[in-house]
Amino acid sequence: MNQGTRKALLLLLLLLVGGAWSHPAECDPFTGDDGPVCTVQVGNGLLQQLGTRLTVASSSSSAPPPLECSTAWTTLLLRFHETRKNLTDCVEREERSRSDQTSATDFCELLLDDVRRQMRQERQRLTSESDQRLQAIQLELNGEKARSVQLAGDVGAVQQELTRLYRELVLTNVGIGDTKQAHRYYQRYNEQQQKEQQSQSQQKANLQSLYEALIATVYRKAAYVQERVGYLLDFVRHLGPDAPDQKLTLYRLLKVELDKRTPASQPQTLVMAFDALNGTAPDASMADSPLHKFYLDTSGPIVRAWQQQIVAGEWRTVRDFAEHYPDYYQRCYRMLLTVDATVWRQLDFSTYILVVNTLPRSTFRMEAFELVFGLMRRYERQDAVPLDRLKVLAAHTAIFETFIQKKGLGQDAQDRLAKVKELFKGFKPNADYGYYLKEFQKTKPKTG
């Protein structure tokens, strides 16, 4: 619709509002059979003006002559009906659109409600199934807990039985001298105590009980005491450097029993003392180390007692110790044979020297000769050594030579004998072993 047409319609509306014009009822499109008649009165001037405007609006060429009234009215009615139809179609489309939108919204609401209902039902179903499963699982868990408690009790009983068996195996293997097996079960015994999650104090108490049982096992039969003491010492010896407290506990318990049987038990007591010294850690070898102090307290009285026996001519204890414990003898022979200056001047040399040729090995005898000659050079002036003592030493050197010949010892023993004979030189000019031996054979040696 162009601008001219819009102006014509506006003018028509003004006419309808402000004018008055009548038209036959049968030709009036604004009336119906069942409605009132609409009467519009329009003046001639206004119709001419309307006709002119409609003519101008409908033509783009030069202006034609003005329309007649009937023609203008017909044109107006056509335009009106066309406009009303367009407006009616627009309203209907709008209503259909709203109706379609409402229908779609209602349909979506129905779908949403249905989904919500299905979700509620599914949630209720899942909740019910979950509750049933949880109840079943809870029942199963309760059963498992009961079985677990029972199993824990059974395991605890088995663990205790294993601990007892390992303890018995330690005692048995120490008693028969199988140190390797005894240590294997001793380690398992300690591990078993840790598995039982015992406290440190309880583990310590259990070890104390085991150690006391070991001592009781050793002394159960008197006929096997000495042998089993050796087995126990070997067991303790192999505990290793990381167990000084355990060693010390066993040594102290054993010492109580050994002291009850002194002096017969002195050799094994001295062995135990040296083992305690060996068990001292490298950085704890001072006197404040418990094991080192135990060594000093234990070995000191025995060494002093054996020194007195040697000076008095009682050599059997030292001889037996050297025979049964040669390694330990070599560690202590200097302490046993060494005397101070006062004792040296007062002792009966012939009695003191008896121990030398009772020793079981040529090495031990050579070392004893060397030590005695060393004491002689320390305590006597070089040119004032008593001749009688040199003659006694020559006589015992001859006994040493006879020992080597009877035993059929090899060149090493012959070399040791030659070394002893060389020790006689230097006391007097032109005097050697042969000289002092001849002097001994001429006369008996004097006492002292």
CSV table of C-alpha atoms in Angstrom, one decimal:
chain,number,residue,atom,x,y,z
A,1,MET,CA,0.0,0.0,0.0
A,2,ASN,CA,1.5,3.3,-1.2
A,3,GLN,CA,1.4,6.7,0.6
A,4,GLY,CA,-1.6,8.0,-1.5
A,5,THR,CA,-3.7,5.0,-0.6
A,6,ARG,CA,-3.0,5.4,3.1
A,7,LYS,CA,-4.0,9.1,2.9
A,8,ALA,CA,-7.3,8.1,1.1
A,9,LEU,CA,-8.1,5.6,3.8
A,10,LEU,CA,-7.4,8.2,6.5
A,11,LEU,CA,-9.7,10.6,4.8
A,12,LEU,CA,-12.4,7.9,4.6
A,13,LEU,CA,-12.2,7.4,8.3
A,14,LEU,CA,-12.5,11.1,8.9
A,15,LEU,CA,-15.6,11.1,6.8
A,16,LEU,CA,-17.1,8.2,8.7
A,17,VAL,CA,-16.5,10.0,12.0
A,18,GLY,CA,-17.4,13.6,11.0
A,19,GLY,CA,-19.7,13.2,8.1
A,20,ALA,CA,-23.3,12.0,7.4
A,21,TRP,CA,-24.2,9.9,4.3
A,22,SER,CA,-27.0,7.5,3.5
A,23,HIS,CA,-26.9,4.5,1.2
A,24,PRO,CA,-29.4,1.8,0.4
A,25,ALA,CA,-29.5,-1.1,2.8
A,26,GLU,CA,-29.2,-3.8,0.3
A,27,CYS,CA,-26.0,-2.4,-1.1
A,28,ASP,CA,-24.3,-1.6,2.3
A,29,PRO,CA,-21.6,-4.1,3.1
A,30,PHE,CA,-21.4,-3.0,6.7
A,31,THR,CA,-24.8,-4.3,7.6
A,32,GLY,CA,-26.0,-7.8,8.0
A,33,ASP,CA,-29.4,-9.4,8.2
A,34,ASP,CA,-29.2,-9.7,11.9
A,35,GLY,CA,-27.5,-6.3,12.7
A,36,PRO,CA,-28.4,-2.6,12.7
A,37,VAL,CA,-28.0,-0.5,9.6
A,38,CYS,CA,-25.0,1.8,9.4
A,39,THR,CA,-25.8,5.2,7.8
A,40,VAL,CA,-23.1,7.6,6.8
A,41,GLN,CA,-23.9,11.0,5.3
A,42,VAL,CA,-21.2,12.6,3.2
A,43,GLY,CA,-21.3,16.0,1.5
A,44,ASN,CA,-20.6,16.5,-2.2
A,45,GLY,CA,-17.4,18.5,-1.6
A,46,LEU,CA,-16.0,15.8,0.6
A,47,LEU,CA,-16.8,13.0,-1.9
A,48,GLN,CA,-15.2,15.0,-4.7
A,49,GLN,CA,-12.1,15.5,-2.6
A,50,LEU,CA,-12.1,11.7,-1.8
A,51,GLY,CA,-12.5,10.8,-5.4
A,52,THR,CA,-9.7,13.0,-6.4
A,53,ARG,CA,-7.4,11.5,-3.8
A,54,LEU,CA,-8.3,7.9,-4.7
A,55,THR,CA,-7.7,8.7,-8.4
A,56,VAL,CA,-4.3,10.2,-7.6
A,57,ALA,CA,-3.4,7.3,-5.3
A,58,SER,CA,-4.3,4.6,-8.0
A,59,SER,CA,-2.4,6.2,-10.9
A,60,SER,CA,1.2,7.2,-11.4
A,61,SER,CA,0.6,9.1,-14.7
A,62,SER,CA,-1.0,12.4,-15.4
A,63,ALA,CA,-4.1,13.0,-13.3
A,64,PRO,CA,-7.4,11.6,-14.9
A,65,PRO,CA,-10.7,13.3,-14.5
A,66,PRO,CA,-12.2,13.0,-11.0
A,67,LEU,CA,-14.1,9.8,-10.2
A,68,GLU,CA,-17.8,9.5,-9.8
A,69,CYS,CA,-19.2,9.1,-6.3
A,70,SER,CA,-20.3,5.5,-7.0
A,71,THR,CA,-17.0,4.6,-8.4
A,72,ALA,CA,-15.1,6.1,-5.5
A,73,TRP,CA,-17.3,4.3,-3.1
A,74,THR,CA,-16.8,1.0,-4.8
A,75,THR,CA,-13.1,1.5,-4.9
A,76,LEU,CA,-13.1,2.4,-1.2
A,77,LEU,CA,-15.1,-0.7,-0.3
A,78,LEU,CA,-12.7,-2.9,-2.3
A,79,ARG,CA,-9.7,-1.4,-0.5
A,80,PHE,CA,-11.5,-1.8,2.8
A,81,HIS,CA,-12.3,-5.5,2.3
A,82,GLU,CA,-8.8,-6.1,1.1
A,83,THR,CA,-7.4,-4.5,4.2
A,84,ARG,CA,-9.8,-6.3,6.5
A,85,LYS,CA,-8.9,-9.6,4.9
A,86,ASN,CA,-5.2,-8.9,5.4
A,87,LEU,CA,-5.8,-7.9,9.1
A,88,THR,CA,-8.0,-11.0,9.6
A,89,ASP,CA,-5.4,-13.3,8.2
A,90,CYS,CA,-2.8,-11.7,10.4
A,91,VAL,CA,-4.9,-12.1,13.5
A,92,GLU,CA,-5.6,-15.8,12.6
A,93,ARG,CA,-2.0,-16.5,12.0
A,94,GLU,CA,-1.2,-14.9,15.4
A,95,GLU,CA,-3.8,-17.0,17.1
A,96,ARG,CA,-2.7,-20.2,15.4
A,97,SER,CA,0.9,-19.4,16.4
A,98,ARG,CA,-0.2,-18.9,20.0
A,99,SER,CA,-2.2,-22.0,19.9
A,100,ASP,CA,0.7,-24.0,18.5
A,101,GLN,CA,3.1,-22.6,21.0
A,102,THR,CA,0.6,-23.4,23.8
A,103,SER,CA,0.2,-27.0,22.5
A,104,ALA,CA,3.9,-27.5,22.3
A,105,THR,CA,4.4,-26.1,25.8
A,106,ASP,CA,1.7,-28.4,27.1
A,107,PHE,CA,3.2,-31.4,25.3
A,108,CYS,CA,6.7,-30.6,26.7
A,109,GLU,CA,5.2,-30.3,30.2
A,110,LEU,CA,3.5,-33.7,29.8
A,111,LEU,CA,6.8,-35.2,28.6
A,112,LEU,CA,8.7,-33.6,31.5
A,113,ASP,CA,6.1,-34.8,34.0
A,114,ASP,CA,6.4,-38.3,32.6
A,115,VAL,CA,10.2,-38.2,32.8
A,116,ARG,CA,10.0,-37.0,36.4
A,117,ARG,CA,7.6,-39.8,37.2
A,118,GLN,CA,9.8,-42.4,35.6
A,119,MET,CA,12.8,-40.9,37.5
A,120,ARG,CA,11.0,-41.2,40.8
A,121,GLN,CA,10.1,-44.7,40.1
A,122,GLU,CA,13.6,-45.6,39.0
A,123,ARG,CA,15.1,-43.9,42.1
A,124,GLN,CA,12.7,-45.8,44.3
A,125,ARG,CA,13.6,-49.1,42.6
A,126,LEU,CA,17.3,-48.4,42.8
A,127,THR,CA,17.0,-47.3,46.4
A,128,SER,CA,15.2,-50.4,47.3
A,129,GLU,CA,17.7,-52.6,45.5
A,130,SER,CA,20.6,-50.7,47.1
A,131,ASP,CA,19.1,-51.2,50.6
A,132,GLN,CA,18.7,-54.9,49.9
A,133,ARG,CA,22.3,-55.2,48.7
A,134,LEU,CA,23.6,-53.2,51.6
A,135,GLN,CA,21.8,-55.4,54.1
A,136,ALA,CA,23.2,-58.5,52.3
A,137,ILE,CA,26.7,-57.0,52.4
A,138,GLN,CA,26.3,-56.1,56.0
A,139,LEU,CA,25.3,-59.6,56.9
A,140,GLU,CA,28.2,-60.9,54.9
A,141,LEU,CA,30.6,-58.4,56.6
A,142,ASN,CA,29.3,-59.5,60.1
A,143,GLY,CA,30.0,-63.1,59.2
A,144,GLU,CA,33.5,-62.2,57.9
A,145,LYS,CA,34.2,-60.2,61.1
A,146,ALA,CA,33.2,-63.2,63.2
A,147,ARG,CA,35.4,-65.5,61.0
A,148,SER,CA,38.2,-62.9,61.2
A,149,VAL,CA,38.1,-62.8,65.0
A,150,GLN,CA,38.1,-66.6,65.1
A,151,LEU,CA,41.0,-66.8,62.6
A,152,ALA,CA,42.9,-64.1,64.6
A,153,GLY,CA,42.5,-66.3,67.7
A,154,ASP,CA,43.7,-69.3,65.8
A,155,VAL,CA,46.7,-67.5,64.4
A,156,GLY,CA,47.6,-66.2,67.8
A,157,ALA,CA,47.5,-69.7,69.2
A,158,VAL,CA,49.7,-70.9,66.3
A,159,GLN,CA,52.1,-68.1,66.8
A,160,GLN,CA,52.5,-68.9,70.5
A,161,GLU,CA,53.0,-72.5,69.6
A,162,LEU,CA,55.7,-71.6,67.1
A,163,THR,CA,57.4,-69.4,69.7
A,164,ARG,CA,57.4,-72.3,72.1
A,165,LEU,CA,58.8,-74.8,69.5
A,166,TYR,CA,61.6,-72.4,68.4
A,167,ARG,CA,62.5,-72.0,72.1
A,168,GLU,CA,62.7,-75.7,72.6
A,169,LEU,CA,64.8,-76.1,69.4
A,170,VAL,CA,67.3,-73.5,70.6
A,171,LEU,CA,67.7,-75.4,73.9
A,172,THR,CA,68.0,-78.8,72.1
A,173,ASN,CA,70.6,-77.6,69.6
A,174,VAL,CA,72.7,-75.8,72.1
A,175,GLY,CA,72.7,-79.0,74.2
A,176,ILE,CA,74.0,-81.2,71.4
A,177,GLY,CA,76.5,-78.6,70.2
A,178,ASP,CA,74.9,-77.7,66.9
A,179,THR,CA,75.6,-74.0,67.0
A,180,LYS,CA,74.5,-73.2,63.5
A,181,GLN,CA,71.1,-74.7,63.9
A,182,ALA,CA,70.8,-73.2,67.4
A,183,HIS,CA,71.4,-69.7,65.9
A,184,ARG,CA,68.9,-70.3,63.1
A,185,TYR,CA,66.1,-71.1,65.5
A,186,TYR,CA,67.2,-68.3,67.9
A,187,GLN,CA,66.8,-65.8,65.1
A,188,ARG,CA,63.3,-67.3,64.3
A,189,TYR,CA,62.4,-67.1,68.0
A,190,ASN,CA,63.2,-63.4,68.0
A,191,GLU,CA,61.3,-62.8,64.8
A,192,GLN,CA,58.4,-64.7,66.1
A,193,GLN,CA,58.2,-62.5,69.2
A,194,GLN,CA,58.0,-59.5,66.9
A,195,LYS,CA,55.2,-61.0,64.9
A,196,GLU,CA,53.3,-61.4,68.1
A,197,GLN,CA,53.7,-57.7,68.5
A,198,GLN,CA,55.0,-58.0,72.0
A,199,SER,CA,56.4,-55.0,73.9
A,200,GLN,CA,60.1,-54.5,74.3
A,201,SER,CA,59.8,-55.3,78.0
A,202,GLN,CA,58.0,-58.5,77.3
A,203,GLN,CA,60.5,-59.6,74.7
A,204,LYS,CA,63.3,-58.8,77.1
A,205,ALA,CA,61.6,-60.9,79.8
A,206,ASN,CA,61.2,-63.8,77.3
A,207,LEU,CA,64.9,-63.7,76.4
A,208,GLN,CA,65.8,-63.7,80.0
A,209,SER,CA,63.7,-66.8,80.6
A,210,LEU,CA,65.3,-68.4,77.5
A,211,TYR,CA,68.8,-67.7,78.8
A,212,GLU,CA,68.0,-69.1,82.3
A,213,ALA,CA,66.7,-72.2,80.6
A,214,LEU,CA,69.9,-72.5,78.6
A,215,ILE,CA,71.9,-72.4,81.8
A,216,ALA,CA,69.6,-75.0,83.4
A,217,THR,CA,70.0,-77.3,80.3
A,218,VAL,CA,73.8,-77.1,80.5
A,219,TYR,CA,73.9,-78.1,84.1
A,220,ARG,CA,71.1,-80.7,84.0
A,221,LYS,CA,73.5,-83.7,83.9
A,222,ALA,CA,76.9,-83.4,85.7
A,223,ALA,CA,78.6,-85.8,83.4
A,224,TYR,CA,78.1,-83.5,80.4
A,225,VAL,CA,78.6,-80.1,82.1
A,226,GLN,CA,82.1,-79.3,80.8
A,227,GLU,CA,81.2,-80.3,77.3
A,228,ARG,CA,77.9,-78.3,77.3
A,229,VAL,CA,79.5,-75.3,78.8
A,230,GLY,CA,81.8,-75.3,75.8
A,231,TYR,CA,78.7,-75.6,73.5
A,232,LEU,CA,77.0,-72.6,75.3
A,233,LEU,CA,80.2,-70.5,75.0
A,234,ASP,CA,80.3,-71.3,71.3
A,235,PHE,CA,76.7,-70.3,70.9
A,236,VAL,CA,77.3,-66.9,72.7
A,237,ARG,CA,80.5,-66.4,70.8
A,238,HIS,CA,78.5,-66.4,67.5
A,239,LEU,CA,75.8,-64.0,68.5
A,240,GLY,CA,77.8,-61.3,66.7
A,241,PRO,CA,78.9,-57.8,67.6
A,242,ASP,CA,75.4,-56.4,67.4
A,243,ALA,CA,74.2,-58.2,70.5
A,244,PRO,CA,76.5,-57.0,73.4
A,245,ASP,CA,73.7,-56.9,75.9
A,246,GLN,CA,72.6,-60.4,75.2
A,247,LYS,CA,76.1,-61.7,75.5
A,248,LEU,CA,76.7,-59.9,78.8
A,249,THR,CA,73.4,-61.3,80.2
A,250,LEU,CA,74.4,-64.9,79.3
A,251,TYR,CA,78.0,-64.4,80.6
A,252,ARG,CA,76.8,-63.2,83.9
A,253,LEU,CA,74.3,-66.0,84.3
A,254,LEU,CA,77.0,-68.6,83.4
A,255,LYS,CA,79.6,-67.0,85.7
A,256,VAL,CA,77.4,-67.6,88.7
A,257,GLU,CA,77.4,-71.3,88.0
A,258,LEU,CA,81.1,-71.4,87.1
A,259,ASP,CA,82.0,-69.7,90.3
A,260,LYS,CA,80.2,-72.3,92.3
A,261,ARG,CA,82.6,-74.9,90.8
A,262,THR,CA,85.9,-73.2,91.2
A,263,PRO,CA,88.7,-74.0,90.7
A,264,ALA,CA,87.8,-76.8,88.3
A,265,SER,CA,85.8,-74.3,86.2
A,266,GLN,CA,88.6,-71.7,85.9
A,267,PRO,CA,89.7,-72.7,82.4
A,268,GLN,CA,86.3,-72.2,81.0
A,269,THR,CA,85.8,-69.0,83.0
A,270,LEU,CA,88.9,-67.6,81.5
A,271,VAL,CA,87.7,-68.6,78.0
A,272,MET,CA,84.5,-66.8,78.7
A,273,ALA,CA,86.4,-63.7,79.8
A,274,PHE,CA,88.4,-63.5,76.6
A,275,ASP,CA,85.2,-64.1,74.6
A,276,ALA,CA,83.7,-61.1,76.4
A,277,LEU,CA,86.7,-59.1,75.4
A,278,ASN,CA,86.2,-60.2,71.8
A,279,GLY,CA,82.6,-59.1,71.9
A,280,THR,CA,83.5,-55.6,72.8
A,281,ALA,CA,82.8,-53.2,69.9
A,282,PRO,CA,85.8,-51.6,68.3
A,283,ASP,CA,84.7,-48.2,69.5
A,284,ALA,CA,83.9,-49.4,73.0
A,285,SER,CA,87.1,-51.2,74.1
A,286,MET,CA,87.7,-48.8,76.9
A,287,ALA,CA,87.3,-49.8,80.6
A,288,ASP,CA,83.8,-48.3,80.7
A,289,SER,CA,82.5,-50.9,78.3
A,290,PRO,CA,80.4,-53.4,80.2
A,291,LEU,CA,82.0,-56.4,78.3
A,292,HIS,CA,85.5,-55.0,78.8
A,293,LYS,CA,84.9,-54.5,82.5
A,294,PHE,CA,83.5,-58.0,82.7
A,295,TYR,CA,86.7,-59.3,81.1
A,296,LEU,CA,88.9,-57.5,83.6
A,297,ASP,CA,86.8,-58.6,86.6
A,298,THR,CA,86.7,-62.2,85.5
A,299,SER,CA,90.2,-62.8,84.1
A,300,GLY,CA,92.2,-60.9,86.7
A,301,PRO,CA,91.7,-63.2,89.7
A,302,ILE,CA,92.3,-66.3,87.5
A,303,VAL,CA,95.5,-65.0,86.0
A,304,ARG,CA,96.9,-64.1,89.4
A,305,ALA,CA,96.0,-67.5,90.9
A,306,TRP,CA,97.7,-69.3,88.0
A,307,GLN,CA,100.8,-67.1,88.3
A,308,GLN,CA,101.1,-68.2,91.9
A,309,GLN,CA,100.7,-71.9,90.9
A,310,ILE,CA,103.5,-71.5,88.3
A,311,VAL,CA,105.9,-69.9,90.8
A,312,ALA,CA,105.1,-72.8,93.2
A,313,GLY,CA,105.8,-75.4,90.6
A,314,GLU,CA,102.1,-76.3,90.0
A,315,TRP,CA,102.0,-76.5,86.2
A,316,ARG,CA,99.1,-78.9,85.5
A,317,THR,CA,96.4,-76.3,85.2
A,318,VAL,CA,98.3,-74.2,82.7
A,319,ARG,CA,99.4,-77.3,80.8
A,320,ASP,CA,95.8,-78.5,80.5
A,321,PHE,CA,94.6,-75.0,79.5
A,322,ALA,CA,97.3,-74.8,76.7
A,323,GLU,CA,96.3,-78.3,75.5
A,324,HIS,CA,92.5,-77.7,75.4
A,325,TYR,CA,92.4,-74.0,74.6
A,326,PRO,CA,95.6,-73.3,72.6
A,327,ASP,CA,94.4,-70.1,71.0
A,328,TYR,CA,93.4,-68.7,74.4
A,329,TYR,CA,96.6,-69.8,76.0
A,330,GLN,CA,98.6,-67.8,73.4
A,331,ARG,CA,96.6,-64.8,74.4
A,332,CYS,CA,97.5,-65.0,78.1
A,333,TYR,CA,100.8,-66.9,78.4
A,334,ARG,CA,102.7,-63.6,78.8
A,335,MET,CA,100.5,-62.6,81.7
A,336,LEU,CA,100.9,-66.1,83.3
A,337,LEU,CA,104.7,-66.4,83.1
A,338,THR,CA,105.6,-62.7,83.7
A,339,VAL,CA,106.4,-61.8,87.3
A,340,ASP,CA,107.6,-58.6,88.9
A,341,ALA,CA,111.1,-57.9,90.1
A,342,THR,CA,110.4,-58.7,93.7
A,343,VAL,CA,109.0,-62.1,92.9
A,344,TRP,CA,111.8,-62.8,90.4
A,345,ARG,CA,114.4,-62.4,93.0
A,346,GLN,CA,112.6,-64.5,95.6
A,347,LEU,CA,111.3,-67.4,93.5
A,348,ASP,CA,112.8,-70.9,93.2
A,349,PHE,CA,113.9,-70.7,89.6
A,350,SER,CA,114.1,-74.5,89.2
A,351,THR,CA,110.5,-74.8,90.3
A,352,TYR,CA,109.3,-71.8,88.3
A,353,ILE,CA,110.9,-73.1,85.0
A,354,LEU,CA,109.1,-76.5,85.2
A,355,VAL,CA,106.1,-75.3,83.3
A,356,VAL,CA,108.0,-74.7,80.1
A,357,ASN,CA,108.6,-78.3,79.1
A,358,THR,CA,105.1,-79.4,80.0
A,359,LEU,CA,103.6,-77.3,77.3
A,360,PRO,CA,102.1,-79.4,74.4
A,361,ARG,CA,103.5,-77.6,71.4
A,362,SER,CA,107.1,-76.7,70.4
A,363,THR,CA,105.9,-73.2,69.6
A,364,PHE,CA,104.6,-72.7,73.1
A,365,ARG,CA,107.9,-73.9,74.6
A,366,MET,CA,110.0,-71.7,72.4
A,367,GLU,CA,107.9,-68.7,73.4
A,368,ALA,CA,108.2,-69.6,77.1
A,369,PHE,CA,112.0,-69.7,76.8
A,370,GLU,CA,112.0,-66.4,75.1
A,371,LEU,CA,109.9,-64.8,77.8
A,372,VAL,CA,112.1,-66.2,80.6
A,373,PHE,CA,115.3,-65.0,79.0
A,374,GLY,CA,113.6,-61.6,78.5
A,375,LEU,CA,112.8,-61.4,82.3
A,376,MET,CA,116.4,-62.4,83.1
A,377,ARG,CA,117.8,-59.6,80.9
A,378,ARG,CA,115.4,-57.1,82.4
A,379,TYR,CA,115.9,-57.9,86.1
A,380,GLU,CA,119.6,-59.0,86.1
A,381,ARG,CA,122.7,-57.2,85.1
A,382,GLN,CA,124.3,-58.5,81.9
A,383,ASP,CA,127.5,-59.6,83.7
A,384,ALA,CA,125.8,-60.7,86.9
A,385,VAL,CA,123.3,-63.3,85.8
A,386,PRO,CA,123.3,-66.2,88.3
A,387,LEU,CA,125.2,-69.1,86.7
A,388,ASP,CA,122.9,-71.7,88.3
A,389,ARG,CA,119.8,-70.2,86.5
A,390,LEU,CA,121.6,-70.4,83.1
A,391,LYS,CA,122.6,-74.0,83.8
A,392,VAL,CA,119.0,-74.8,84.6
A,393,LEU,CA,117.8,-73.2,81.4
A,394,ALA,CA,120.4,-75.2,79.5
A,395,ALA,CA,119.1,-78.4,81.1
A,396,HIS,CA,115.6,-77.6,80.1
A,397,THR,CA,116.7,-76.7,76.6
A,398,ALA,CA,118.2,-80.2,76.3
A,399,ILE,CA,114.8,-81.6,77.4
A,400,PHE,CA,113.2,-79.5,74.7
A,401,GLU,CA,115.6,-81.0,72.1
A,402,THR,CA,114.7,-84.5,73.3
A,403,PHE,CA,111.0,-83.7,73.0
A,404,ILE,CA,111.5,-82.7,69.3
A,405,GLN,CA,113.4,-85.8,68.5
A,406,LYS,CA,110.9,-88.2,70.2
A,407,LYS,CA,108.0,-86.5,68.5
A,408,GLY,CA,109.7,-86.5,65.1
A,409,LEU,CA,108.9,-82.9,64.5
A,410,GLY,CA,110.1,-81.3,61.3
A,411,GLN,CA,112.4,-78.4,60.4
A,412,ASP,CA,110.2,-75.8,61.9
A,413,ALA,CA,110.7,-77.3,65.4
A,414,GLN,CA,114.4,-77.6,64.7
A,415,ASP,CA,114.5,-73.9,63.9
A,416,ARG,CA,112.7,-73.1,67.1
A,417,LEU,CA,115.3,-75.1,69.1
A,418,ALA,CA,118.2,-73.4,67.4
A,419,LYS,CA,116.6,-70.0,68.2
A,420,VAL,CA,116.4,-71.0,71.9
A,421,LYS,CA,120.1,-72.0,71.9
A,422,GLU,CA,121.0,-68.6,70.5
A,423,LEU,CA,119.5,-67.0,73.6
A,424,PHE,CA,122.4,-68.2,75.8
A,425,LYS,CA,124.9,-66.0,74.0
A,426,GLY,CA,125.9,-62.6,75.5
A,427,PHE,CA,125.9,-63.3,79.2
A,428,LYS,CA,129.6,-64.3,79.4
A,429,PRO,CA,132.4,-64.1,76.9
A,430,ASN,CA,132.8,-67.3,74.9
A,431,ALA,CA,129.9,-68.9,76.7
A,432,ASP,CA,127.0,-70.5,74.8
A,433,TYR,CA,124.4,-73.2,75.2
A,434,GLY,CA,126.9,-76.0,75.1
A,435,TYR,CA,129.0,-74.4,77.8
A,436,TYR,CA,126.1,-74.0,80.2
A,437,LEU,CA,124.9,-77.5,79.5
A,438,LYS,CA,128.3,-79.0,80.3
A,439,GLU,CA,128.4,-77.0,83.5
A,440,PHE,CA,125.0,-78.3,84.5
A,441,GLN,CA,126.1,-81.9,83.8
A,442,LYS,CA,129.2,-81.4,86.1
A,443,THR,CA,127.2,-80.4,89.2
A,444,LYS,CA,123.6,-80.4,90.2
A,445,PRO,CA,122.0,-76.9,90.0
A,446,LYS,CA,121.5,-75.1,93.3
A,447,THR,CA,118.1,-74.1,94.4
A,448,GLY,CA,117.4,-70.4,93.7
